[in-house]
mmCIF file of C-alpha atoms in Angstrom:
data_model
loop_
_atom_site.group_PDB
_atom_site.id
_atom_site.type_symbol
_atom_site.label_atom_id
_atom_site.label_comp_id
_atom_site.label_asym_id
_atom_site.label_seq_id
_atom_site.Cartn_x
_atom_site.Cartn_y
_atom_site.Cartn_z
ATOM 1 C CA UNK A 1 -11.881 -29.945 1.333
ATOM 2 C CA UNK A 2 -12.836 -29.796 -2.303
ATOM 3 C CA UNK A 3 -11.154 -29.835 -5.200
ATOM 4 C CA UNK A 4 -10.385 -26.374 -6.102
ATOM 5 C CA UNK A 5 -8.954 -25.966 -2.741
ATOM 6 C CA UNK A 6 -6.483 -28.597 -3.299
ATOM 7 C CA UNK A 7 -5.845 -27.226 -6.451
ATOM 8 C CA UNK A 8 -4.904 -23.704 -5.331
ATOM 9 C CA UNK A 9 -3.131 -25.078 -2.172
ATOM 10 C CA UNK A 10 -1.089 -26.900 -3.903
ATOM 11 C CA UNK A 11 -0.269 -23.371 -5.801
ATOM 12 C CA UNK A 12 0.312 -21.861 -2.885
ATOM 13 C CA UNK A 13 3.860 -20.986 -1.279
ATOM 14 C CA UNK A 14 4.220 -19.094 1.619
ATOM 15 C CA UNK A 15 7.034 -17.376 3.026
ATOM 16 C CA UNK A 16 8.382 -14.510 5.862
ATOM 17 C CA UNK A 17 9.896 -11.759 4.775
ATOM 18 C CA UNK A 18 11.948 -9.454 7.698
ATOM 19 C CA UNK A 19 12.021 -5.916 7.829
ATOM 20 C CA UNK A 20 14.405 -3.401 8.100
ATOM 21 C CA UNK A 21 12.308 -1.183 9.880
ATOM 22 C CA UNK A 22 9.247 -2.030 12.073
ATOM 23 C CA UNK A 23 6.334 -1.504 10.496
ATOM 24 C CA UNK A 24 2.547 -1.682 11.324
ATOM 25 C CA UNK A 25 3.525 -3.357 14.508
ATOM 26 C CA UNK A 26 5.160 -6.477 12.854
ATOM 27 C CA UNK A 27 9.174 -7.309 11.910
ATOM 28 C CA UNK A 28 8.229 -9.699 9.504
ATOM 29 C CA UNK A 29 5.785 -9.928 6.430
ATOM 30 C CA UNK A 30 4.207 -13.078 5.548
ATOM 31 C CA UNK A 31 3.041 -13.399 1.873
ATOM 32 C CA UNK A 32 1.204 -16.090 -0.176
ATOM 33 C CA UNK A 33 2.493 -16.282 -3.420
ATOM 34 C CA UNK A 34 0.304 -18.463 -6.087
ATOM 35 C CA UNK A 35 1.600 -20.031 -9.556
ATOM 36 C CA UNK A 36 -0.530 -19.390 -12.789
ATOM 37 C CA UNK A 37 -0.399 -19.620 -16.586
ATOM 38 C CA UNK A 38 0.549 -15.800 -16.630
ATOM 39 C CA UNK A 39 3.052 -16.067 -14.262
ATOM 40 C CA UNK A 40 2.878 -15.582 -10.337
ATOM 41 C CA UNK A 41 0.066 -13.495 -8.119
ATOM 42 C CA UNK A 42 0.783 -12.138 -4.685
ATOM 43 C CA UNK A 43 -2.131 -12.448 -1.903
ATOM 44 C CA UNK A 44 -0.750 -10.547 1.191
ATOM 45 C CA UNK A 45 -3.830 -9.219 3.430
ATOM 46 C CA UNK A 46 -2.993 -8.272 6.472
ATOM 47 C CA UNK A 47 -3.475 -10.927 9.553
ATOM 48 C CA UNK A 48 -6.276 -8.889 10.757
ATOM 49 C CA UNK A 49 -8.503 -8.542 7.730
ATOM 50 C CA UNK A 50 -11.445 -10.902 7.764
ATOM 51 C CA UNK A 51 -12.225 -13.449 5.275
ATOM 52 C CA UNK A 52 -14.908 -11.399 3.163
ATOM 53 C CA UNK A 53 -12.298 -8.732 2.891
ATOM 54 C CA UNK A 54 -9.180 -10.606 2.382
ATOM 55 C CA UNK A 55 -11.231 -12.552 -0.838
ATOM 56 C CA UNK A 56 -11.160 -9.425 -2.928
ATOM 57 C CA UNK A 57 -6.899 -9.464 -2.248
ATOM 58 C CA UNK A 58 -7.067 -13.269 -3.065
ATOM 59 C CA UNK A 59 -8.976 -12.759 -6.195
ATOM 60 C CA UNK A 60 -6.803 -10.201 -7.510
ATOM 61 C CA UNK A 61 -3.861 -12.853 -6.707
ATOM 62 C CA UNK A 62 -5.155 -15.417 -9.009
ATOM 63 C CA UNK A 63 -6.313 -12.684 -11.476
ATOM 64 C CA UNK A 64 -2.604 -11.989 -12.029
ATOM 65 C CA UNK A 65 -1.002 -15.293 -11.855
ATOM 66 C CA UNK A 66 -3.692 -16.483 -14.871
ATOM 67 C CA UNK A 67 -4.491 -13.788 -16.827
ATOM 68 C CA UNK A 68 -2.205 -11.751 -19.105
ATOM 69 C CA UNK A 69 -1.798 -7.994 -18.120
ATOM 70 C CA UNK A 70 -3.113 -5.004 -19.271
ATOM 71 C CA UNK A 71 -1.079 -3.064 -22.098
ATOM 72 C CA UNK A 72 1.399 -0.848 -20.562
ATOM 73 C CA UNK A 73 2.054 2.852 -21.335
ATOM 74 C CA UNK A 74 5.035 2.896 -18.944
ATOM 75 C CA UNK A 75 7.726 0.645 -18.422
ATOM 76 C CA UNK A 76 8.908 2.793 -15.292
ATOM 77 C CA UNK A 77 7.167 4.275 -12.285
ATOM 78 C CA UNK A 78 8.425 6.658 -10.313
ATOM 79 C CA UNK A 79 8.048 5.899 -6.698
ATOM 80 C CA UNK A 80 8.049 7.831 -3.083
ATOM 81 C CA UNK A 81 9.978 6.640 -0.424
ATOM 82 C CA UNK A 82 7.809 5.590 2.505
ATOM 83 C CA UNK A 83 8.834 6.743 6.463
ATOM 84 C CA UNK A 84 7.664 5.055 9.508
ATOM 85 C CA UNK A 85 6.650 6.336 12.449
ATOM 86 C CA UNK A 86 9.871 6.580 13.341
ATOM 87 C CA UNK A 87 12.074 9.086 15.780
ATOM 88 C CA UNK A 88 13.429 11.757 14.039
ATOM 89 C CA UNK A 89 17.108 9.984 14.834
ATOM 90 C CA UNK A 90 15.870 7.271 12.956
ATOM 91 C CA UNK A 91 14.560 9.017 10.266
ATOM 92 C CA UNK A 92 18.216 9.415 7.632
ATOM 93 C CA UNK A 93 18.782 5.700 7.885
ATOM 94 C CA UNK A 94 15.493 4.366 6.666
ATOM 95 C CA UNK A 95 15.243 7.666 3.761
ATOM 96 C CA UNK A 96 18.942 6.193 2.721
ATOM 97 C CA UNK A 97 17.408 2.899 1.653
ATOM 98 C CA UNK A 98 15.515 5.031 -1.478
ATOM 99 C CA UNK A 99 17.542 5.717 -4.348
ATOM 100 C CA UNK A 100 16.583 8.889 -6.203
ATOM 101 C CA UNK A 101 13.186 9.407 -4.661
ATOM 102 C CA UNK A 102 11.509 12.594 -4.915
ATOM 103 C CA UNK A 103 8.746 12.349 -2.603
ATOM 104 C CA UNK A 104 8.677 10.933 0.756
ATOM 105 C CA UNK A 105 5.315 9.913 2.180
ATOM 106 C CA UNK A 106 5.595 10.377 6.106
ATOM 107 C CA UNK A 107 2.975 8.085 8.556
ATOM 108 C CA UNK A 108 1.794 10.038 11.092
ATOM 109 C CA UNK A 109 -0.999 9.726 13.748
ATOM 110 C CA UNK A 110 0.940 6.508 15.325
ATOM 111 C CA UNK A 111 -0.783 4.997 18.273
ATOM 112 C CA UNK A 112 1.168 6.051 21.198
ATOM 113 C CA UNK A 113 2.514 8.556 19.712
ATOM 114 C CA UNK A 114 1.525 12.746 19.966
ATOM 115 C CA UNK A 115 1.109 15.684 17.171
ATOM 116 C CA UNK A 116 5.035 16.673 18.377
ATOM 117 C CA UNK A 117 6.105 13.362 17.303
ATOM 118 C CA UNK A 118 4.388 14.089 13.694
ATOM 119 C CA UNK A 119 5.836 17.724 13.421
ATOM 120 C CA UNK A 120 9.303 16.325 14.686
ATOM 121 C CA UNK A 121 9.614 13.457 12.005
ATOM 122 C CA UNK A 122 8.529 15.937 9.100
ATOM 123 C CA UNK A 123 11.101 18.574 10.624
ATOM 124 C CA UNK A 124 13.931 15.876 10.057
ATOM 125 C CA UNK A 125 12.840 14.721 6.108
ATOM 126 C CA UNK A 126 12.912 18.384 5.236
ATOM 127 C CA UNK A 127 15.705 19.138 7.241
ATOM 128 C CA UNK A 128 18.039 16.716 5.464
ATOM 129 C CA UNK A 129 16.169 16.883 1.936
ATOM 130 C CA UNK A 130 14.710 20.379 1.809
ATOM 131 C CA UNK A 131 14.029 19.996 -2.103
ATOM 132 C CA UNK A 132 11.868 16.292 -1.290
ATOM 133 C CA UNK A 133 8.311 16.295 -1.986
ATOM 134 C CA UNK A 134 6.338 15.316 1.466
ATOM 135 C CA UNK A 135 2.840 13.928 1.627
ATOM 136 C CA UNK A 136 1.774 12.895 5.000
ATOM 137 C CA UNK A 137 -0.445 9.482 5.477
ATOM 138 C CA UNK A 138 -2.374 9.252 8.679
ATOM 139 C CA UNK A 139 -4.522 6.290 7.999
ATOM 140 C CA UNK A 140 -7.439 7.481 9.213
ATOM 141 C CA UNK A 141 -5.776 7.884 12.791
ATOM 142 C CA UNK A 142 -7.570 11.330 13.618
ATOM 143 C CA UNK A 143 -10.756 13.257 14.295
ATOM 144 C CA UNK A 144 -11.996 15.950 12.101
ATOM 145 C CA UNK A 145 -10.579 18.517 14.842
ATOM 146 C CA UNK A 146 -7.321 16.388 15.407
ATOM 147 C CA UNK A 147 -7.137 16.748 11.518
ATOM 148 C CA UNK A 148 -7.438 20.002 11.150
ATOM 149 C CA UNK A 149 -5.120 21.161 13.707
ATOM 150 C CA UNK A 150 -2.124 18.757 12.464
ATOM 151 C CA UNK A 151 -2.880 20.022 8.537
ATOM 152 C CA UNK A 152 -2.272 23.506 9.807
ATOM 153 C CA UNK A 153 0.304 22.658 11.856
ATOM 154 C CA UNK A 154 2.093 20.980 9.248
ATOM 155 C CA UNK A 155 1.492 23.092 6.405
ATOM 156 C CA UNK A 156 4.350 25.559 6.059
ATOM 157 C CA UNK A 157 5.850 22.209 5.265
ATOM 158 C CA UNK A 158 4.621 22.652 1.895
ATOM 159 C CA UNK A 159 2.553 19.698 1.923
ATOM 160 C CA UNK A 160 2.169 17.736 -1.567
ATOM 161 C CA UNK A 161 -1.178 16.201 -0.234
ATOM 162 C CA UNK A 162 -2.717 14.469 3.679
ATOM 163 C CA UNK A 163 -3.833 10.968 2.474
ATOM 164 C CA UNK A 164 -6.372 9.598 4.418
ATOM 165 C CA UNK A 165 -6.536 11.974 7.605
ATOM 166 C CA UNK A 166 -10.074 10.983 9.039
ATOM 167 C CA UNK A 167 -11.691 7.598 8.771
ATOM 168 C CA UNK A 168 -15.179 7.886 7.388
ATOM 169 C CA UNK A 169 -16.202 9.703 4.089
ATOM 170 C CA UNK A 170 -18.386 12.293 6.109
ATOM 171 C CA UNK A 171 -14.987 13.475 8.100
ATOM 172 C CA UNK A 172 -12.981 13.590 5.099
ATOM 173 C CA UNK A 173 -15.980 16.456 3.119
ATOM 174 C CA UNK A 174 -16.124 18.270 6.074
ATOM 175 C CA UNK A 175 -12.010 18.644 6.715
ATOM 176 C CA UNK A 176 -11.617 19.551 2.992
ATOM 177 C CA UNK A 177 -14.409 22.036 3.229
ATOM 178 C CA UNK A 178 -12.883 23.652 6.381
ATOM 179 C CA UNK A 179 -9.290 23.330 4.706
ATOM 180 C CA UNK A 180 -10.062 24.577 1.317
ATOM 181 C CA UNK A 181 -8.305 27.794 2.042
ATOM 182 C CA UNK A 182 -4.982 25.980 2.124
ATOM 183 C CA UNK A 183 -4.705 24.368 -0.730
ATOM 184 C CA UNK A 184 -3.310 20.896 0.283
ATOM 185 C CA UNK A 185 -5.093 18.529 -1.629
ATOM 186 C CA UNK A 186 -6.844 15.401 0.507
ATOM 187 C CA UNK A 187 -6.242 11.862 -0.536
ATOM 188 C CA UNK A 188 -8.559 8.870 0.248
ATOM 189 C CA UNK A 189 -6.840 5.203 0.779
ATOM 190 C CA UNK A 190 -8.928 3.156 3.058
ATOM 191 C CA UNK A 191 -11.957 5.146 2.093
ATOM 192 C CA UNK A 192 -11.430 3.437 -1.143
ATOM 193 C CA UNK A 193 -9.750 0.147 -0.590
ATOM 194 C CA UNK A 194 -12.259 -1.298 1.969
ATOM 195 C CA UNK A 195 -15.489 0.101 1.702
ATOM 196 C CA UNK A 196 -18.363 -1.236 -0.054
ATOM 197 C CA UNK A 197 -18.709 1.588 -2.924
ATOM 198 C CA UNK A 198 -15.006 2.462 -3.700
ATOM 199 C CA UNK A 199 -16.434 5.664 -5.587
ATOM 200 C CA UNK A 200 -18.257 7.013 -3.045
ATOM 201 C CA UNK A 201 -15.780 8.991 -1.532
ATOM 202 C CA UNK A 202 -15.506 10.813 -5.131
ATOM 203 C CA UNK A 203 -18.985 11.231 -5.493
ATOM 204 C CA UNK A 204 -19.029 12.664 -2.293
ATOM 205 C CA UNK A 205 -16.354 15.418 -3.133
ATOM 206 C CA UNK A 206 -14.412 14.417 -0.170
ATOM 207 C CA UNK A 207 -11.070 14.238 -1.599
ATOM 208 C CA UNK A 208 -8.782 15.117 -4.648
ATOM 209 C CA UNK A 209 -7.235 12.544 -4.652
ATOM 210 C CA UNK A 210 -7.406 8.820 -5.015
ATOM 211 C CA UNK A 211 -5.252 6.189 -3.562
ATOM 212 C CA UNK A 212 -5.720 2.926 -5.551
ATOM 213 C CA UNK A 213 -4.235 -0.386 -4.566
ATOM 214 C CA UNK A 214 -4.523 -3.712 -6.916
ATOM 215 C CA UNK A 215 -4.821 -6.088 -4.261
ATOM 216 C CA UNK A 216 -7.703 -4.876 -2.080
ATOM 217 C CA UNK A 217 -9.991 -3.503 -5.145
ATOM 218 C CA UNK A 218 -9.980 -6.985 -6.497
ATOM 219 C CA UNK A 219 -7.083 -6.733 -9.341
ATOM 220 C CA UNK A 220 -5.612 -4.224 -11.874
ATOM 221 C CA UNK A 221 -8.405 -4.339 -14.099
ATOM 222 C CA UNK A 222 -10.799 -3.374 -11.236
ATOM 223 C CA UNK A 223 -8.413 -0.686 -10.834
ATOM 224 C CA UNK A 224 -8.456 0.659 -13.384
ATOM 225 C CA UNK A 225 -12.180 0.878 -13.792
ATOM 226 C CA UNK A 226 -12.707 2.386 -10.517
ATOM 227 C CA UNK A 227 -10.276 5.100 -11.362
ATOM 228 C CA UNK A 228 -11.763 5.729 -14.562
ATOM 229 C CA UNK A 229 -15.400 6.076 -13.061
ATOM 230 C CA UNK A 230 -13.707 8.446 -10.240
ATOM 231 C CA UNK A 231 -12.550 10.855 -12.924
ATOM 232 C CA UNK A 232 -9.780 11.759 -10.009
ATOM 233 C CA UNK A 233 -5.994 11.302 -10.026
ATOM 234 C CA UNK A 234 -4.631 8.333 -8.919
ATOM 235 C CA UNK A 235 -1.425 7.631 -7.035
ATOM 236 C CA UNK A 236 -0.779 3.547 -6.925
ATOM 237 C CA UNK A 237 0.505 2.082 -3.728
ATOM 238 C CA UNK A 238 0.943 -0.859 -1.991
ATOM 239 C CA UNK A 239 0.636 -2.993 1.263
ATOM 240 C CA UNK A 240 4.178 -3.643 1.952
ATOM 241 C CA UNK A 241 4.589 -6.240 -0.733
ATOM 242 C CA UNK A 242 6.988 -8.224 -1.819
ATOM 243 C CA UNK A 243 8.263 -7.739 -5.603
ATOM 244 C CA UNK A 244 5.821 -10.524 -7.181
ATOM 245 C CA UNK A 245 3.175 -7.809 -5.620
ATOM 246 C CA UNK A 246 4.566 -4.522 -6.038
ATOM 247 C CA UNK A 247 4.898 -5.953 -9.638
ATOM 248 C CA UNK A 248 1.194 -6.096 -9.657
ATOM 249 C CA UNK A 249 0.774 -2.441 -8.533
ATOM 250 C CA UNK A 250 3.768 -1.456 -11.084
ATOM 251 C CA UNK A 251 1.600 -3.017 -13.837
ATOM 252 C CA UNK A 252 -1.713 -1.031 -12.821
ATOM 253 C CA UNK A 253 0.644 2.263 -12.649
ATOM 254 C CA UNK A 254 2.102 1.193 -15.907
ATOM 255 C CA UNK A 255 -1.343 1.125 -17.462
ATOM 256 C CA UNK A 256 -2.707 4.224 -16.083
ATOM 257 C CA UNK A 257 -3.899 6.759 -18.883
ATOM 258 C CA UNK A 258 -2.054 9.249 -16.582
ATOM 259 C CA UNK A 259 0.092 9.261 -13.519
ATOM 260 C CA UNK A 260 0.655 12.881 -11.866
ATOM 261 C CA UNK A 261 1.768 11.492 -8.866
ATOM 262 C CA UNK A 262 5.006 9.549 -8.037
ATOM 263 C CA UNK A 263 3.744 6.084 -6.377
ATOM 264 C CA UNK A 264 4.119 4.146 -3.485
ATOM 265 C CA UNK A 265 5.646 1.205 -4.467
ATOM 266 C CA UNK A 266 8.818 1.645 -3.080
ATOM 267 C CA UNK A 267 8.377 -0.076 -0.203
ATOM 268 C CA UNK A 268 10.826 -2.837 -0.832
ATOM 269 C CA UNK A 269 12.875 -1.163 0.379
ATOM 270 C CA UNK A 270 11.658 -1.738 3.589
ATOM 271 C CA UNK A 271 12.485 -5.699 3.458
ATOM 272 C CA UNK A 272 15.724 -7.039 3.897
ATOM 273 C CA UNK A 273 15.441 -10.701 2.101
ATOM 274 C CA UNK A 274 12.669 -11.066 -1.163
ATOM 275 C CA UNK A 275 11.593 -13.597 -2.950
ATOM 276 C CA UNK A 276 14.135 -12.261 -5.990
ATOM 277 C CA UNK A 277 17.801 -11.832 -6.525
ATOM 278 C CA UNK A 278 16.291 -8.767 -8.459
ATOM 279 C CA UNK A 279 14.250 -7.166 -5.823
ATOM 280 C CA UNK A 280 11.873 -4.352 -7.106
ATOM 281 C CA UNK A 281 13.669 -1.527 -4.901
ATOM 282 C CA UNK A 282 14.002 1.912 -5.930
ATOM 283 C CA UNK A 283 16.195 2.963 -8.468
ATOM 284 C CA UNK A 284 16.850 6.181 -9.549
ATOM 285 C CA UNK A 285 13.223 7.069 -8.027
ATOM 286 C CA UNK A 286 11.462 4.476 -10.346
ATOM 287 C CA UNK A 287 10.708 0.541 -10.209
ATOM 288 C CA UNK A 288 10.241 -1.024 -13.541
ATOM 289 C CA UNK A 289 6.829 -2.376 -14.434
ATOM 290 C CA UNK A 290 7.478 -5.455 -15.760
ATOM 291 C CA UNK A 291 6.617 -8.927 -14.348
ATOM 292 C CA UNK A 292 9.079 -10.326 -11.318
ATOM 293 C CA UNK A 293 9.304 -14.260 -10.901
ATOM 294 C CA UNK A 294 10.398 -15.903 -7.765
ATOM 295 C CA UNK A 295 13.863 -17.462 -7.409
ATOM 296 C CA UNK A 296 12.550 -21.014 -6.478
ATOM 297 C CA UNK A 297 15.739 -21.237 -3.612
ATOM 298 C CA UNK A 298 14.744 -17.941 -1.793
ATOM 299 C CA UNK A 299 11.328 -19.749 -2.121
ATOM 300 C CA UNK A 300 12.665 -22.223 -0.207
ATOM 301 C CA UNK A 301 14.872 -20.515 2.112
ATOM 302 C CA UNK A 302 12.196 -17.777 3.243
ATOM 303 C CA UNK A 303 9.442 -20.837 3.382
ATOM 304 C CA UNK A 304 7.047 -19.713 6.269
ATOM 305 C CA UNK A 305 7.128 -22.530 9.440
ATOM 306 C CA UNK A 306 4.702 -25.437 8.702
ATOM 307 C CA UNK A 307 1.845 -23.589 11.586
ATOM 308 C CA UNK A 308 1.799 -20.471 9.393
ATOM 309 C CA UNK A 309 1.303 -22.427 6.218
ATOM 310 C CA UNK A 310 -0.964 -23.993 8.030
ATOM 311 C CA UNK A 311 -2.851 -20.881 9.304
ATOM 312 C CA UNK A 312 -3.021 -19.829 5.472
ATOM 313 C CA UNK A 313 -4.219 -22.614 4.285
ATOM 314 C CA UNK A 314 -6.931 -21.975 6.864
ATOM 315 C CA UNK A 315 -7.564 -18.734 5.310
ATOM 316 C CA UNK A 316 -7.557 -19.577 1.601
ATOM 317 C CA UNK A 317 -10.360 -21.964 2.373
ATOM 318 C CA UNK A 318 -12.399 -19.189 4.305
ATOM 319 C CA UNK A 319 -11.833 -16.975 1.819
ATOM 320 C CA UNK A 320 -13.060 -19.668 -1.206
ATOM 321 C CA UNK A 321 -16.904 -18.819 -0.486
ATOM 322 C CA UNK A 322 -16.348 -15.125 -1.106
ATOM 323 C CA UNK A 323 -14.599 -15.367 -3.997
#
């Protein structure tokens, strides 16, 4: 291997995380954390994503560990609390993990699982917090007709917004246009975060909304610039993080001209061990947006096993010729 790949491997420190609540099929998250002049950068694609893919999330990992931040505007974000696809009986347990949230974003569309499951879990949320804000998140999990007939279903909820309902930019114009009469607004995540022209699902007036995460646009001042050009409100969220990453997306919230929306960076509150004494959980409804260091012993005492490091250190180098 070459140089720079020694360099950043020896920069690199990986380590499992477990989770309170199951969550995109895994009980554990495994982040790379890397070591920089600025401080420390979090690169956490998922297992899945392919090298060309996972290079933007590296680059935005080095980005932050070397590179002073923008100027914040905030020192506070507000935050939702994020539900699993979890059975209703489930549901008061996880919500009890977010202190002071307003909003609760709900996943729905689970694989396996049925509309009835959706309408169930939303039933519970505003059954036990019937003043809660509740946007729904289906990542991309239905059809345009499968869409439409859980929005309506769903709507005497009083929806705050559907993020991501249909996977394809086309899907999303034609849902809003056949929604329009309902006034829940339509958010676009993945439509953003891993397609080749972020902004085309703006210039394509297929959503109100834009979901904007540091990591897979290629850093916060990517972020920022895509939002700007989208001349749409942004809600900043994360990819289940630990705090050295939801730090990152608490920065690019932080430095947001505006920030109508509360975020979803909550989501350590999903992990039972971090990488901090000081974990970046919910408090009050609002993480701060200041930078989070690693404690060097939970470094050590969430270290990944020696074939996962391995299996990132694998990655990092297929991931090199994209950067």
């Amino acid at each position: 291997m070459d140089l720079a790949y020694e360099r950043l491997a020896d920069r690199m420190h990986v380590v499992s995380l477990p989770l309170a609540t199951r969550f995109r099929g895994v009980e554990s998250r495994e982040v790379a954390l890397f070591s920089g002049a600025a401080g420390w950068g979090e690169w956490s694609p998922f297992l899945e994503y392919e090298p060309e893919e996972a290079a933007r999330w590296l680059r935005a990992a080095l980005e932050d560990a070397d590179l002073e931040r923008p100027a914040l505007l905030r020192s506070a974000v507000p935050v939702n609390a994020t539900l699993p696809a979890v059975a209703p009986s489930a549901v008061a347990e996880v919500l009890a993990r977010y202190d002071g949230c307003r909003t609760v974003k709900v996943k729905v569309a689970e694989r396996g699982q049925v509309l009835e499951d959706d309408v169930a879990r939303v039933t519970e949320v505003r059954a036990l917090l019937p003043d809660v804000r509740i946007r729904v998140d289906a990542n991309g999990g239905w059809g345009i007709d499968e869409a439409e007939t859980a929005v309506r279903a769903l709507e005497h909820f009083d929806l705050e917004y559907v993020e991501q309902p249909c996977a394809s930019v086309p899907e999303l114009a034609e849902l809003r246009s056949r929604l329009h009469r309902l006034a829940i607004p339509i958010a676009a995540d993945e439509s953003v975060r891993k397609a080749s022209d972020p902004l085309l699902v703006a210039r394509a007036g297929a959503a109100d909304v834009l979901v904007v995460k540091a990591q897979p646009l290629g850093g916060i001042r990517a972020a920022l610039a895509i939002v700007a050009e989208a001349g749409l409100p942004a809600v900043v969220s994360s990819a289940l993080d630990s705090s050295v990453g939801l730090s990152m997306g608490a920065a690019l919230a932080g430095a947001l001209p505006a920030l109508p929306y509360d975020c979803g960076l909550g989501t350590g509150a999903l992990l039972t061990a971090d990488v901090t004494a000081s974990p970046l959980v919910p408090v009050g409804g609002s993480i701060s947006a200041e930078r989070v260091a690693p404690d060097a012993a939970l470094l050590a005492e969430h270290a990944a096993a020696p074939e996962r490091v391995e299996h990132w250190r694998e990655r990092l180098a297929a991931c090199l010729p994209h950067l």
